[in-house]
mmCIF file of C-alpha atoms and ligand atoms in Angstrom:
data_model
loop_
_atom_site.group_PDB
_atom_site.id
_atom_site.type_symbol
_atom_site.label_atom_id
_atom_site.label_comp_id
_atom_site.label_asym_id
_atom_site.label_seq_id
_atom_site.Cartn_x
_atom_site.Cartn_y
_atom_site.Cartn_z
ATOM 1 C CA UNK A 283 -131.821 -224.024 52.283
ATOM 2 C CA UNK A 284 -131.758 -227.592 51.151
ATOM 3 C CA UNK A 285 -129.016 -228.769 53.512
ATOM 4 C CA UNK A 286 -128.359 -229.314 57.217
ATOM 5 C CA UNK A 287 -126.045 -226.360 57.904
ATOM 6 C CA UNK A 288 -126.680 -223.855 60.663
ATOM 7 C CA UNK A 289 -125.294 -222.080 63.702
ATOM 8 C CA UNK A 290 -125.627 -221.606 67.437
ATOM 9 C CA UNK A 291 -127.888 -218.603 68.025
ATOM 10 C CA UNK A 292 -128.493 -216.357 71.012
ATOM 11 C CA UNK A 293 -131.877 -216.479 72.783
ATOM 12 C CA UNK A 294 -131.433 -212.956 74.092
ATOM 13 C CA UNK A 295 -134.847 -211.240 74.224
ATOM 14 C CA UNK A 296 -136.738 -214.535 74.017
ATOM 15 C CA UNK A 297 -136.297 -218.137 72.874
ATOM 16 C CA UNK A 298 -138.269 -217.587 69.673
ATOM 17 C CA UNK A 299 -135.870 -214.835 68.558
ATOM 18 C CA UNK A 300 -133.174 -217.473 68.021
ATOM 19 C CA UNK A 301 -135.392 -218.888 65.259
ATOM 20 C CA UNK A 302 -135.540 -215.459 63.574
ATOM 21 C CA UNK A 303 -131.768 -215.054 63.894
ATOM 22 C CA UNK A 304 -131.178 -218.460 62.297
ATOM 23 C CA UNK A 305 -133.494 -217.720 59.389
ATOM 24 C CA UNK A 306 -131.889 -214.298 58.855
ATOM 25 C CA UNK A 307 -128.401 -215.855 58.673
ATOM 26 C CA UNK A 308 -129.520 -218.455 56.130
ATOM 27 C CA UNK A 309 -129.436 -221.458 58.454
ATOM 28 C CA UNK A 310 -131.212 -224.781 57.851
ATOM 29 C CA UNK A 311 -130.681 -225.989 61.417
ATOM 30 C CA UNK A 312 -130.211 -224.263 64.767
ATOM 31 C CA UNK A 313 -128.572 -224.752 68.155
ATOM 32 C CA UNK A 314 -129.526 -222.837 71.305
ATOM 33 C CA UNK A 315 -128.986 -222.718 75.035
ATOM 34 C CA UNK A 316 -132.470 -222.939 76.517
ATOM 35 C CA UNK A 317 -131.393 -220.541 79.285
ATOM 36 C CA UNK A 318 -128.629 -218.166 80.343
ATOM 37 C CA UNK A 319 -125.475 -220.271 79.983
ATOM 38 C CA UNK A 320 -123.633 -218.871 83.002
ATOM 39 C CA UNK A 321 -126.309 -219.180 85.708
ATOM 40 C CA UNK A 322 -127.202 -222.348 87.578
ATOM 41 C CA UNK A 323 -130.872 -221.585 87.806
ATOM 42 C CA UNK A 324 -132.542 -220.325 84.684
ATOM 43 C CA UNK A 325 -135.778 -218.413 84.669
ATOM 44 C CA UNK A 326 -138.392 -221.106 83.998
ATOM 45 C CA UNK A 327 -139.777 -221.116 80.457
ATOM 46 C CA UNK A 328 -143.449 -220.051 80.617
ATOM 47 C CA UNK A 329 -146.126 -222.010 78.793
ATOM 48 C CA UNK A 330 -146.749 -219.128 76.378
ATOM 49 C CA UNK A 331 -143.008 -218.857 75.591
ATOM 50 C CA UNK A 332 -142.894 -222.597 74.905
ATOM 51 C CA UNK A 333 -145.906 -222.412 72.600
ATOM 52 C CA UNK A 334 -144.438 -219.389 70.804
ATOM 53 C CA UNK A 335 -141.117 -221.141 70.285
ATOM 54 C CA UNK A 336 -142.749 -224.299 68.970
ATOM 55 C CA UNK A 337 -145.000 -222.496 66.514
ATOM 56 C CA UNK A 338 -142.228 -220.158 65.332
ATOM 57 C CA UNK A 339 -139.935 -223.109 64.752
ATOM 58 C CA UNK A 340 -142.604 -225.137 62.957
ATOM 59 C CA UNK A 341 -143.293 -222.250 60.570
ATOM 60 C CA UNK A 342 -139.609 -221.381 60.018
ATOM 61 C CA UNK A 343 -138.612 -224.031 57.519
ATOM 62 C CA UNK A 344 -135.679 -224.956 59.778
ATOM 63 C CA UNK A 345 -135.116 -228.699 59.751
ATOM 64 C CA UNK A 346 -133.815 -229.319 63.260
ATOM 65 C CA UNK A 347 -133.159 -227.578 66.530
ATOM 66 C CA UNK A 348 -130.712 -228.905 69.103
ATOM 67 C CA UNK A 349 -130.009 -227.644 72.585
ATOM 68 C CA UNK A 350 -126.588 -227.349 74.251
ATOM 69 C CA UNK A 351 -126.258 -227.775 78.007
ATOM 70 C CA UNK A 352 -124.841 -224.880 80.052
ATOM 71 C CA UNK A 353 -121.100 -224.901 80.659
ATOM 72 C CA UNK A 354 -121.403 -224.908 84.452
ATOM 73 C CA UNK A 355 -122.774 -228.447 84.441
ATOM 74 C CA UNK A 356 -120.268 -231.156 85.408
ATOM 75 C CA UNK A 357 -121.869 -234.569 85.794
ATOM 76 C CA UNK A 358 -118.416 -236.101 86.404
ATOM 77 C CA UNK A 359 -117.822 -234.030 89.548
ATOM 78 C CA UNK A 360 -117.441 -235.847 92.876
ATOM 79 C CA UNK A 361 -120.416 -235.989 95.265
ATOM 80 C CA UNK A 362 -121.129 -232.517 96.644
ATOM 81 C CA UNK A 363 -122.539 -229.159 95.716
ATOM 82 C CA UNK A 364 -121.374 -229.043 92.069
ATOM 83 C CA UNK A 365 -122.735 -232.513 91.366
ATOM 84 C CA UNK A 366 -126.087 -231.769 93.017
ATOM 85 C CA UNK A 367 -126.468 -228.520 91.073
ATOM 86 C CA UNK A 368 -125.366 -230.214 87.848
ATOM 87 C CA UNK A 369 -127.948 -232.975 88.135
ATOM 88 C CA UNK A 370 -130.687 -230.484 89.007
ATOM 89 C CA UNK A 371 -129.738 -228.250 86.075
ATOM 90 C CA UNK A 372 -129.656 -231.168 83.648
ATOM 91 C CA UNK A 373 -133.020 -232.425 84.894
ATOM 92 C CA UNK A 374 -134.360 -228.958 84.199
ATOM 93 C CA UNK A 375 -132.760 -229.001 80.749
ATOM 94 C CA UNK A 376 -134.419 -232.302 79.818
ATOM 95 C CA UNK A 377 -137.801 -231.128 81.135
ATOM 96 C CA UNK A 378 -137.508 -227.848 79.240
ATOM 97 C CA UNK A 379 -136.493 -229.558 76.002
ATOM 98 C CA UNK A 380 -139.459 -231.924 76.284
ATOM 99 C CA UNK A 381 -141.735 -228.872 76.529
ATOM 100 C CA UNK A 382 -140.033 -227.058 73.637
ATOM 101 C CA UNK A 383 -140.149 -230.077 71.350
ATOM 102 C CA UNK A 384 -136.343 -230.313 71.207
ATOM 103 C CA UNK A 385 -135.153 -233.904 70.994
ATOM 104 C CA UNK A 386 -131.391 -233.539 70.857
ATOM 105 C CA UNK A 387 -129.448 -232.188 73.833
ATOM 106 C CA UNK A 388 -125.701 -231.791 73.284
ATOM 107 C CA UNK A 389 -123.625 -232.003 76.462
ATOM 108 C CA UNK A 390 -119.998 -232.010 77.538
ATOM 109 C CA UNK A 391 -119.130 -235.152 79.503
ATOM 110 C CA UNK A 392 -117.442 -233.025 82.157
ATOM 111 C CA UNK A 393 -114.264 -233.048 84.153
ATOM 112 C CA UNK A 394 -113.164 -235.644 86.665
ATOM 113 C CA UNK A 395 -111.145 -232.939 88.464
ATOM 114 C CA UNK A 396 -108.718 -234.693 90.764
ATOM 115 C CA UNK A 397 -109.661 -238.306 90.249
ATOM 116 C CA UNK A 398 -109.249 -240.868 87.495
ATOM 117 C CA UNK A 399 -111.059 -240.718 84.152
ATOM 118 C CA UNK A 400 -112.721 -244.036 85.055
ATOM 119 C CA UNK A 401 -114.215 -242.578 88.223
ATOM 120 C CA UNK A 402 -115.463 -239.553 86.302
ATOM 121 C CA UNK A 403 -117.034 -241.697 83.573
ATOM 122 C CA UNK A 404 -118.789 -243.845 86.192
ATOM 123 C CA UNK A 405 -120.291 -240.696 87.704
ATOM 124 C CA UNK A 406 -121.612 -239.550 84.336
ATOM 125 C CA UNK A 407 -123.191 -242.973 83.773
ATOM 126 C CA UNK A 408 -124.784 -242.917 87.219
ATOM 127 C CA UNK A 409 -126.148 -239.391 86.712
ATOM 128 C CA UNK A 410 -127.885 -240.345 83.466
ATOM 129 C CA UNK A 411 -129.291 -243.571 84.913
ATOM 130 C CA UNK A 412 -130.996 -241.306 87.440
ATOM 131 C CA UNK A 413 -131.980 -238.546 84.985
ATOM 132 C CA UNK A 414 -133.537 -240.720 82.286
ATOM 133 C CA UNK A 415 -135.540 -242.471 84.965
ATOM 134 C CA UNK A 416 -136.762 -239.173 86.408
ATOM 135 C CA UNK A 417 -137.633 -237.424 83.147
ATOM 136 C CA UNK A 418 -139.430 -240.022 81.003
ATOM 137 C CA UNK A 419 -141.232 -237.251 79.110
ATOM 138 C CA UNK A 420 -137.943 -236.426 77.387
ATOM 139 C CA UNK A 421 -138.161 -238.817 74.464
ATOM 140 C CA UNK A 422 -135.120 -237.535 72.580
ATOM 141 C CA UNK A 423 -131.427 -238.239 72.835
ATOM 142 C CA UNK A 424 -128.516 -236.863 74.791
ATOM 143 C CA UNK A 425 -125.572 -236.223 72.471
ATOM 144 C CA UNK A 426 -122.243 -236.505 74.248
ATOM 145 C CA UNK A 427 -119.764 -234.120 72.652
ATOM 146 C CA UNK A 428 -116.205 -235.008 71.683
ATOM 147 C CA UNK A 429 -113.843 -232.692 73.560
ATOM 148 C CA UNK A 430 -110.313 -231.354 73.179
ATOM 149 C CA UNK A 431 -109.354 -233.049 76.452
ATOM 150 C CA UNK A 432 -108.140 -229.878 78.099
ATOM 151 C CA UNK A 433 -107.063 -230.472 81.727
ATOM 152 C CA UNK A 434 -109.077 -233.289 83.246
ATOM 153 C CA UNK A 435 -111.936 -232.999 80.747
ATOM 154 C CA UNK A 436 -113.450 -236.297 79.709
ATOM 155 C CA UNK A 437 -114.368 -237.056 76.098
ATOM 156 C CA UNK A 438 -110.992 -236.692 74.373
ATOM 157 C CA UNK A 439 -111.166 -240.208 72.960
ATOM 158 C CA UNK A 440 -113.952 -242.107 71.243
ATOM 159 C CA UNK A 441 -113.295 -244.873 73.790
ATOM 160 C CA UNK A 442 -114.354 -242.591 76.668
ATOM 161 C CA UNK A 443 -117.623 -241.688 74.945
ATOM 162 C CA UNK A 444 -118.209 -245.359 74.140
ATOM 163 C CA UNK A 445 -117.652 -246.263 77.787
ATOM 164 C CA UNK A 446 -120.476 -243.959 78.906
ATOM 165 C CA UNK A 447 -122.909 -245.382 76.356
ATOM 166 C CA UNK A 448 -121.965 -249.004 77.031
ATOM 167 C CA UNK A 449 -122.214 -248.536 80.803
ATOM 168 C CA UNK A 450 -125.639 -246.906 80.772
ATOM 169 C CA UNK A 451 -128.906 -248.594 81.607
ATOM 170 C CA UNK A 452 -130.314 -246.480 78.740
ATOM 171 C CA UNK A 453 -127.818 -246.887 75.858
ATOM 172 C CA UNK A 454 -130.558 -246.149 73.293
ATOM 173 C CA UNK A 455 -130.920 -242.626 74.752
ATOM 174 C CA UNK A 456 -127.377 -241.631 73.729
ATOM 175 C CA UNK A 457 -125.813 -240.318 70.548
ATOM 176 C CA UNK A 458 -122.668 -238.268 69.899
ATOM 177 C CA UNK A 459 -121.867 -234.749 68.699
ATOM 178 C CA UNK A 460 -118.609 -234.589 66.714
ATOM 179 C CA UNK A 461 -116.891 -231.215 67.123
ATOM 180 C CA UNK A 462 -114.343 -230.714 64.328
ATOM 181 C CA UNK A 463 -112.164 -228.357 66.416
ATOM 182 C CA UNK A 464 -112.221 -230.547 69.518
ATOM 183 C CA UNK A 465 -111.431 -233.852 67.768
ATOM 184 C CA UNK A 466 -108.478 -232.255 65.948
ATOM 185 C CA UNK A 467 -107.131 -230.721 69.159
ATOM 186 C CA UNK A 468 -107.609 -234.140 70.747
ATOM 187 C CA UNK A 469 -105.343 -235.699 68.140
ATOM 188 C CA UNK A 470 -107.642 -237.023 65.381
ATOM 189 C CA UNK A 471 -106.251 -235.692 62.085
ATOM 190 C CA UNK A 472 -109.217 -235.117 59.795
ATOM 191 C CA UNK A 473 -107.280 -232.672 57.604
ATOM 192 C CA UNK A 474 -105.974 -235.356 55.235
ATOM 193 C CA UNK A 475 -108.065 -237.815 53.291
ATOM 194 C CA UNK A 476 -106.350 -240.782 54.903
ATOM 195 C CA UNK A 477 -106.684 -239.295 58.397
ATOM 196 C CA UNK A 478 -110.350 -238.547 57.821
ATOM 197 C CA UNK A 479 -111.064 -242.077 56.659
ATOM 198 C CA UNK A 480 -109.165 -243.500 59.615
ATOM 199 C CA UNK A 481 -110.936 -241.222 62.134
ATOM 200 C CA UNK A 482 -114.398 -242.184 60.878
ATOM 201 C CA UNK A 483 -113.393 -245.842 60.769
ATOM 202 C CA UNK A 484 -112.374 -245.624 64.434
ATOM 203 C CA UNK A 485 -115.585 -243.808 65.321
ATOM 204 C CA UNK A 486 -117.608 -246.499 63.601
ATOM 205 C CA UNK A 487 -115.756 -249.341 65.296
ATOM 206 C CA UNK A 488 -115.809 -247.833 68.815
ATOM 207 C CA UNK A 489 -119.144 -245.962 68.894
ATOM 208 C CA UNK A 490 -120.996 -246.698 65.632
ATOM 209 C CA UNK A 491 -121.610 -244.102 62.919
ATOM 210 C CA UNK A 492 -125.382 -244.394 63.409
ATOM 211 C CA UNK A 493 -124.794 -242.547 66.704
ATOM 212 C CA UNK A 494 -123.092 -239.593 65.027
ATOM 213 C CA UNK A 495 -126.125 -237.307 65.064
ATOM 214 C CA UNK A 496 -124.675 -233.794 65.103
ATOM 215 C CA UNK A 497 -121.502 -231.996 64.007
ATOM 216 C CA UNK A 498 -120.108 -228.813 65.477
ATOM 217 C CA UNK A 499 -118.324 -227.095 62.595
ATOM 218 C CA UNK A 500 -115.412 -225.037 63.925
ATOM 219 C CA UNK A 501 -111.899 -224.528 62.643
ATOM 220 C CA UNK A 502 -109.196 -224.657 65.319
ATOM 221 C CA UNK A 503 -106.756 -221.939 66.354
ATOM 222 C CA UNK A 504 -104.445 -224.561 67.817
ATOM 223 C CA UNK A 505 -102.743 -227.530 66.218
ATOM 224 C CA UNK A 506 -103.298 -231.263 66.035
ATOM 225 C CA UNK A 507 -103.145 -232.840 69.486
ATOM 226 C CA UNK A 508 -102.748 -229.453 71.240
ATOM 227 C CA UNK A 509 -105.631 -230.290 73.627
ATOM 228 C CA UNK A 510 -106.573 -226.611 73.512
ATOM 229 C CA UNK A 511 -110.146 -225.646 72.586
ATOM 230 C CA UNK A 512 -110.108 -222.382 70.581
ATOM 231 C CA UNK A 513 -112.544 -221.981 67.716
ATOM 232 C CA UNK A 514 -111.624 -220.219 64.462
ATOM 233 C CA UNK A 515 -113.552 -219.196 61.343
ATOM 234 C CA UNK A 516 -113.972 -221.953 58.768
ATOM 235 C CA UNK A 517 -110.826 -222.398 56.694
ATOM 236 C CA UNK A 518 -108.787 -219.869 58.678
ATOM 237 C CA UNK A 519 -107.295 -222.150 61.299
ATOM 238 C CA UNK A 520 -105.175 -225.269 61.649
ATOM 239 C CA UNK A 521 -107.887 -227.477 60.111
ATOM 240 C CA UNK A 522 -108.241 -225.637 56.825
ATOM 241 C CA UNK A 523 -111.092 -226.490 54.498
ATOM 242 C CA UNK A 524 -110.404 -230.197 54.006
ATOM 243 C CA UNK A 525 -112.292 -231.702 56.986
ATOM 244 C CA UNK A 526 -115.400 -229.695 56.107
ATOM 245 C CA UNK A 527 -115.167 -230.706 52.448
ATOM 246 C CA UNK A 528 -114.835 -234.373 53.445
ATOM 247 C CA UNK A 529 -117.831 -234.311 55.794
ATOM 248 C CA UNK A 530 -120.069 -232.248 53.501
ATOM 249 C CA UNK A 531 -119.481 -234.641 50.624
ATOM 250 C CA UNK A 532 -119.803 -237.812 52.705
ATOM 251 C CA UNK A 533 -123.253 -239.215 51.929
ATOM 252 C CA UNK A 534 -123.368 -240.968 55.319
ATOM 253 C CA UNK A 535 -123.765 -237.548 56.935
ATOM 254 C CA UNK A 536 -126.142 -235.922 54.446
ATOM 255 C CA UNK A 537 -128.946 -235.434 56.978
ATOM 256 C CA UNK A 538 -126.819 -234.866 60.098
ATOM 257 C CA UNK A 539 -127.027 -231.266 61.397
ATOM 258 C CA UNK A 540 -123.768 -229.299 61.061
ATOM 259 C CA UNK A 541 -123.625 -226.317 63.383
ATOM 260 C CA UNK A 542 -121.224 -223.363 63.513
ATOM 261 C CA UNK A 543 -119.887 -222.240 66.903
ATOM 262 C CA UNK A 544 -117.504 -219.704 65.398
ATOM 263 C CA UNK A 545 -117.141 -216.012 66.327
ATOM 264 C CA UNK A 546 -120.076 -213.894 65.168
ATOM 265 C CA UNK A 547 -118.195 -210.798 63.974
ATOM 266 C CA UNK A 548 -118.754 -207.181 65.041
ATOM 267 C CA UNK A 549 -122.122 -206.926 63.288
ATOM 268 C CA UNK A 550 -123.154 -210.582 63.369
ATOM 269 C CA UNK A 551 -122.060 -210.895 59.777
ATOM 270 C CA UNK A 552 -119.761 -213.900 60.118
ATOM 271 C CA UNK A 553 -122.294 -216.751 60.287
ATOM 272 C CA UNK A 554 -123.460 -215.941 56.768
ATOM 273 C CA UNK A 555 -119.824 -215.725 55.610
ATOM 274 C CA UNK A 556 -118.895 -219.076 57.156
ATOM 275 C CA UNK A 557 -122.061 -220.724 55.800
ATOM 276 C CA UNK A 558 -121.217 -219.457 52.314
ATOM 277 C CA UNK A 559 -117.696 -220.887 52.581
ATOM 278 C CA UNK A 560 -119.143 -224.255 53.648
ATOM 279 C CA UNK A 561 -121.784 -224.305 50.910
ATOM 280 C CA UNK A 562 -119.027 -223.622 48.391
ATOM 281 C CA UNK A 563 -117.361 -226.892 49.381
ATOM 282 C CA UNK A 564 -120.259 -229.096 48.352
ATOM 283 C CA UNK A 565 -119.325 -230.874 45.134
ATOM 284 C CA UNK A 566 -122.211 -230.907 42.710
ATOM 285 C CA UNK A 567 -120.971 -233.825 40.654
ATOM 286 C CA UNK A 568 -118.990 -236.458 42.442
ATOM 287 C CA UNK A 569 -116.513 -238.138 40.091
HETATM 288 ZN ZN1 ZN B 177 -120.042 -228.046 73.153
HETATM 289 FE FE1 FE B 178 -118.754 -227.736 70.286
HETATM 290 FE FE1 FE B 179 -115.272 -225.861 71.828
#
């Protein structure tokens, strides 16, 4: 398809099968975990699996593939076991992505747990100063994701994401992933035209729109400012269709990947349904 819409796909049975799943659902772009998302240590990707993935992807017609870090990782955690494991797992992620030819890695900034947001943000900055130094073969970007700000999760405000980028020794290695469900739950109202304009104006002023390099397209079960992260099918939640219509018809984002993380349905039928709803929002003739 001639757009940048797609979905997160399972790698069950092999990394390359995610490519097939994306093509079958009618995707133009794809997001994957490069390993089992609930284990610290993934089975290393063999050279033949890497080659297979790269050739399958190259032949697929898909325009982009992005990786998402595993949920266990918390680079904002205080010194100790969780932090050590998180840094090791992220190092592995960057190395793996370099081998797979993936140059965007979406990550959650993490949770400061019992300390202040500032302390947590400083730890994230420090972790990436180390990681980018250690994995120079990763030539892509790390995309920090906007979050709903549940509990002590960092990333609820554009200011927090901007702080990480500004504090890094490698600011050019960072971009941002804008999750429509998370930003709404965090209090940014993109469901009205005025709210959308204001949200993007703030993003531009605080982070810069050139850094907005991926969208996660999810409706939200919970309301504006709820700080609760629950994804819903497109148009069936508190967001409605408006935010998706605004983004899809905003020429600034024409070539930015837009990825579903919505429920798959009992027979994996829902990605195609949600993609069709989204494609129906694209205005052919702007007034
Ligand atoms: Zn995410
Ligand atoms: Fe997301
Ligand atoms: Fe989420």
